[in-house]
Short mmCIF file of C-alpha atoms in Angstrom, two decimals:
data_model
loop_
_atom_site.label_atom_id
_atom_site.label_comp_id
_atom_site.label_asym_id
_atom_site.label_seq_id
_atom_site.Cartn_x
_atom_site.Cartn_y
_atom_site.Cartn_z
CA UNK A 5 4.55 96.74 53.53
CA UNK A 6 2.55 94.50 55.82
CA UNK A 7 -1.01 95.52 55.99
CA UNK A 8 -2.73 95.23 59.56
CA UNK A 9 -5.88 95.33 61.25
CA UNK A 10 -6.40 95.94 64.72
CA UNK A 11 -9.47 94.54 66.28
CA UNK A 12 -10.30 96.13 69.71
CA UNK A 13 -13.40 97.24 71.66
CA UNK A 14 -11.38 99.32 73.83
CA UNK A 15 -10.64 102.49 72.62
CA UNK A 16 -7.34 103.26 74.83
CA UNK A 17 -6.12 100.08 74.09
CA UNK A 18 -6.60 100.47 70.34
CA UNK A 19 -4.80 103.61 70.07
CA UNK A 20 -2.04 101.75 72.41
CA UNK A 21 -1.71 99.38 69.51
CA UNK A 22 -2.11 102.10 66.73
CA UNK A 23 0.93 104.03 68.82
CA UNK A 24 3.17 100.96 68.88
CA UNK A 25 2.16 99.69 65.33
CA UNK A 26 3.41 103.34 63.94
CA UNK A 27 6.95 102.79 65.52
CA UNK A 28 7.23 99.57 63.19
CA UNK A 29 8.63 100.01 59.98
CA UNK A 30 6.93 98.07 57.11
CA UNK A 31 4.08 98.05 58.90
CA UNK A 32 0.72 99.77 57.67
CA UNK A 33 -2.83 100.34 60.00
CA UNK A 34 -5.31 99.39 57.25
CA UNK A 35 -8.10 98.89 58.94
CA UNK A 36 -9.48 99.04 62.56
CA UNK A 37 -12.38 97.47 64.02
CA UNK A 38 -14.32 97.05 67.62
CA UNK A 39 -15.98 93.96 67.00
CA UNK A 40 -15.99 90.68 65.28
CA UNK A 41 -18.51 91.54 62.45
CA UNK A 42 -17.47 94.57 61.59
CA UNK A 43 -13.75 93.24 60.91
CA UNK A 44 -15.58 90.54 58.95
CA UNK A 45 -17.00 93.22 57.01
CA UNK A 46 -13.94 95.18 56.58
CA UNK A 47 -12.20 92.20 55.40
CA UNK A 48 -14.07 92.24 52.28
CA UNK A 49 -12.84 96.03 51.60
CA UNK A 50 -9.19 95.68 52.53
CA UNK A 51 -6.38 93.90 51.58
CA UNK A 52 -4.79 92.34 55.04
CA UNK A 53 -2.03 90.20 55.82
CA UNK A 54 -2.00 90.78 59.70
CA UNK A 55 -4.74 91.02 62.32
CA UNK A 56 -3.75 92.21 66.17
CA UNK A 57 -6.84 90.52 68.01
CA UNK A 58 -8.52 90.88 71.19
CA UNK A 59 -10.33 87.74 72.53
CA UNK A 60 -13.03 89.58 74.89
CA UNK A 61 -15.36 91.52 73.24
CA UNK A 62 -18.77 91.82 73.28
CA UNK A 63 -20.85 89.60 71.03
CA UNK A 64 -19.07 87.43 69.00
CA UNK A 65 -15.39 86.94 70.68
CA UNK A 66 -11.73 86.84 68.96
CA UNK A 67 -11.80 83.16 68.97
CA UNK A 68 -15.13 83.14 66.75
CA UNK A 69 -13.01 85.51 64.44
CA UNK A 70 -9.96 82.80 64.36
CA UNK A 71 -12.51 80.07 63.51
CA UNK A 72 -13.95 82.12 60.53
CA UNK A 73 -10.88 83.01 58.77
CA UNK A 74 -9.79 79.47 59.35
CA UNK A 75 -13.32 77.72 58.08
CA UNK A 76 -12.93 80.33 54.99
CA UNK A 77 -9.08 79.69 54.07
CA UNK A 78 -8.19 83.24 54.72
CA UNK A 79 -4.67 83.59 54.03
CA UNK A 80 -4.45 86.04 56.98
CA UNK A 81 -2.07 85.80 60.20
CA UNK A 82 -3.34 86.92 63.78
CA UNK A 83 -1.30 87.80 66.87
CA UNK A 84 -3.69 87.48 69.77
CA UNK A 85 -3.08 90.49 72.05
CA UNK A 86 -5.66 90.02 74.83
CA UNK A 87 -6.09 90.17 78.90
CA UNK A 88 -7.12 86.19 78.66
CA UNK A 89 -4.44 84.09 80.09
CA UNK A 90 -5.90 81.24 81.14
CA UNK A 91 -4.64 77.80 79.16
CA UNK A 92 -7.84 76.98 77.24
CA UNK A 93 -8.59 80.16 75.60
CA UNK A 94 -4.55 80.20 74.75
CA UNK A 95 -4.63 76.19 73.74
CA UNK A 96 -7.69 77.10 71.16
CA UNK A 97 -5.83 80.21 70.02
CA UNK A 98 -2.33 78.23 69.06
CA UNK A 99 -4.86 75.48 67.68
CA UNK A 100 -5.74 78.07 65.21
CA UNK A 101 -2.38 78.80 64.59
CA UNK A 102 -1.92 82.50 65.66
CA UNK A 103 1.55 83.77 65.13
CA UNK A 104 1.65 84.70 68.30
CA UNK A 105 0.28 85.48 71.93
CA UNK A 106 0.46 88.73 74.02
CA UNK A 107 -1.44 89.08 77.44
CA UNK A 108 -2.11 92.40 78.49
CA UNK A 109 -0.54 94.32 79.78
CA UNK A 110 2.77 94.24 77.66
CA UNK A 111 5.32 96.32 77.22
CA UNK A 112 6.52 97.79 73.85
CA UNK A 113 9.53 95.49 73.63
CA UNK A 114 7.32 92.64 73.51
CA UNK A 115 5.58 94.11 70.78
CA UNK A 116 8.35 94.71 68.86
CA UNK A 117 9.54 90.94 69.47
CA UNK A 118 5.99 89.72 68.47
CA UNK A 119 5.87 92.02 64.83
CA UNK A 120 9.89 91.74 64.30
CA UNK A 121 9.64 87.93 64.42
CA UNK A 122 6.24 88.21 62.26
CA UNK A 123 8.17 90.45 59.78
CA UNK A 124 11.21 88.34 59.55
CA UNK A 125 9.39 84.93 59.08
CA UNK A 126 7.23 86.65 56.13
CA UNK A 127 10.60 88.21 54.34
CA UNK A 128 11.82 84.71 54.70
CA UNK A 129 8.62 82.84 53.32
CA UNK A 130 8.54 85.51 50.22
CA UNK A 131 12.21 84.77 49.21
CA UNK A 132 12.08 80.78 49.66
CA UNK A 133 10.32 78.38 46.92
CA UNK A 134 11.61 75.45 49.34
CA UNK A 135 13.77 75.05 52.71
CA UNK A 136 15.95 72.91 54.18
CA UNK A 137 15.31 70.85 57.66
CA UNK A 138 17.65 73.52 59.43
CA UNK A 139 15.95 76.20 57.85
CA UNK A 140 12.30 75.44 58.82
CA UNK A 141 13.38 74.70 61.89
CA UNK A 142 15.41 77.88 62.62
CA UNK A 143 13.39 80.42 60.84
CA UNK A 144 9.72 78.87 61.12
CA UNK A 145 9.44 76.61 63.75
CA UNK A 146 11.58 78.70 66.39
CA UNK A 147 13.75 75.74 67.61
CA UNK A 148 16.72 77.20 67.77
CA UNK A 149 20.25 75.37 67.50
CA UNK A 150 22.36 78.47 68.82
CA UNK A 151 22.70 78.75 73.00
CA UNK A 152 20.32 81.22 74.09
CA UNK A 153 22.21 83.96 75.72
CA UNK A 154 20.72 86.46 78.50
CA UNK A 155 24.05 88.74 78.84
CA UNK A 156 26.79 90.15 77.44
CA UNK A 157 30.19 87.70 77.89
CA UNK A 158 32.77 88.70 80.03
CA UNK A 159 35.34 91.33 78.68
CA UNK A 160 32.36 92.68 76.08
CA UNK A 161 31.03 95.78 76.75
CA UNK A 162 27.66 97.44 75.78
CA UNK A 163 29.18 100.71 74.26
CA UNK A 164 31.61 98.70 71.77
CA UNK A 165 28.91 96.31 70.98
CA UNK A 166 26.98 99.27 69.64
CA UNK A 167 29.90 100.54 67.77
CA UNK A 168 30.77 97.12 65.94
CA UNK A 169 26.98 96.70 65.62
CA UNK A 170 26.88 100.17 63.70
CA UNK A 171 29.90 99.09 61.69
CA UNK A 172 27.88 95.85 60.94
CA UNK A 173 25.14 97.93 59.31
CA UNK A 174 27.37 99.69 56.85
CA UNK A 175 29.15 96.49 56.09
CA UNK A 176 25.93 93.97 56.16
CA UNK A 177 25.15 94.15 52.47
CA UNK A 178 27.94 92.21 51.38
CA UNK A 179 30.07 89.43 53.55
CA UNK A 180 32.58 91.22 55.24
CA UNK A 181 35.74 90.63 57.30
CA UNK A 182 37.36 91.06 60.75
CA UNK A 183 39.44 93.42 59.64
CA UNK A 184 36.91 95.58 57.89
CA UNK A 185 34.87 95.80 61.21
CA UNK A 186 38.41 96.46 62.71
CA UNK A 187 39.55 99.62 61.28
CA UNK A 188 35.83 100.93 61.02
CA UNK A 189 35.32 100.72 65.10
CA UNK A 190 39.20 101.37 65.95
CA UNK A 191 39.65 98.10 67.92
CA UNK A 192 42.35 95.36 67.73
CA UNK A 193 41.31 92.29 65.22
CA UNK A 194 41.04 90.12 68.29
CA UNK A 195 38.29 92.47 69.93
CA UNK A 196 36.67 92.80 67.13
CA UNK A 197 36.58 88.91 66.47
CA UNK A 198 35.37 88.38 70.23
CA UNK A 199 32.01 90.75 69.49
CA UNK A 200 31.56 89.42 66.12
CA UNK A 201 31.73 85.52 67.64
CA UNK A 202 29.40 86.68 69.95
CA UNK A 203 27.17 87.56 67.13
CA UNK A 204 28.10 84.60 65.56
CA UNK A 205 26.31 82.45 68.53
CA UNK A 206 23.26 84.79 68.68
CA UNK A 207 23.03 83.31 64.82
CA UNK A 208 22.84 87.13 63.71
CA UNK A 209 26.09 86.22 62.19
CA UNK A 210 27.13 83.22 59.63
CA UNK A 211 30.97 82.98 59.79
CA UNK A 212 33.04 80.93 56.79
CA UNK A 213 36.82 80.31 57.05
CA UNK A 214 38.71 81.61 53.75
CA UNK A 215 42.01 79.68 53.86
CA UNK A 216 44.58 81.33 51.22
CA UNK A 217 47.93 80.24 50.25
CA UNK A 218 49.87 82.09 52.57
CA UNK A 219 49.39 83.95 55.58
CA UNK A 220 46.39 83.47 58.13
CA UNK A 221 42.78 82.41 57.62
CA UNK A 222 40.18 85.12 56.97
CA UNK A 223 36.87 85.33 58.46
CA UNK A 224 34.53 86.33 55.99
CA UNK A 225 30.98 87.34 57.89
CA UNK A 226 27.52 87.28 56.55
CA UNK A 227 24.77 89.10 58.41
CA UNK A 228 21.42 86.65 59.02
CA UNK A 229 18.22 89.52 58.80
CA UNK A 230 16.01 86.60 59.78
CA UNK A 231 17.96 87.11 63.47
CA UNK A 232 18.66 91.05 63.73
CA UNK A 233 16.00 91.05 66.49
CA UNK A 234 17.97 89.21 68.83
CA UNK A 235 20.43 92.13 69.26
CA UNK A 236 18.12 94.68 71.05
CA UNK A 237 18.23 93.11 74.48
CA UNK A 238 21.96 94.18 74.38
CA UNK A 239 22.21 97.68 72.80
#
């Protein structure tokens, strides 16, 4: 469970952030502050892993809290949620190592993407002691090797993709074959392979081809939880 602090002086915006956060599994609202000074006091009382931070606040601003965290070596991540859209402030926030930057107003979808990406990185880091260059690029530096896909390829439908996705949720604990998905969904092996290849192109699945002594090759698929958020635009 990731403990979160919301630092926001506007009660209405703070409430929206709370509601959005409550829709995210794996996150817990541990503290809420309406000023930087209050946030610093609460840091001494709560074990916080992530701060959702506004920049514009009375008195000290959000960038002051960022500077405080880095100066005092607090191992706390920060996602900025602010109306500040000028590049000067954005650059300062990025130089302080913020995990993401959301410009108000924003939709829940963007909020979900930010927190899901952060959660995936956190899970990946918790499981690893060392990484390869490819893992570092793909999981932590967001340098995707896969082609960015904006829409379903021709011949694929959203409804069937949902059925394939539901089948994968049943099978994803272990490597699974095209035939297993085909049998659960009730579509041909050729059709199932098209959908699985699409998910492979997104990076959600990793595919290994196993050649037996006789017969056709078997395609074994392994689920990549760190790319799961990429499917949301297609369901």
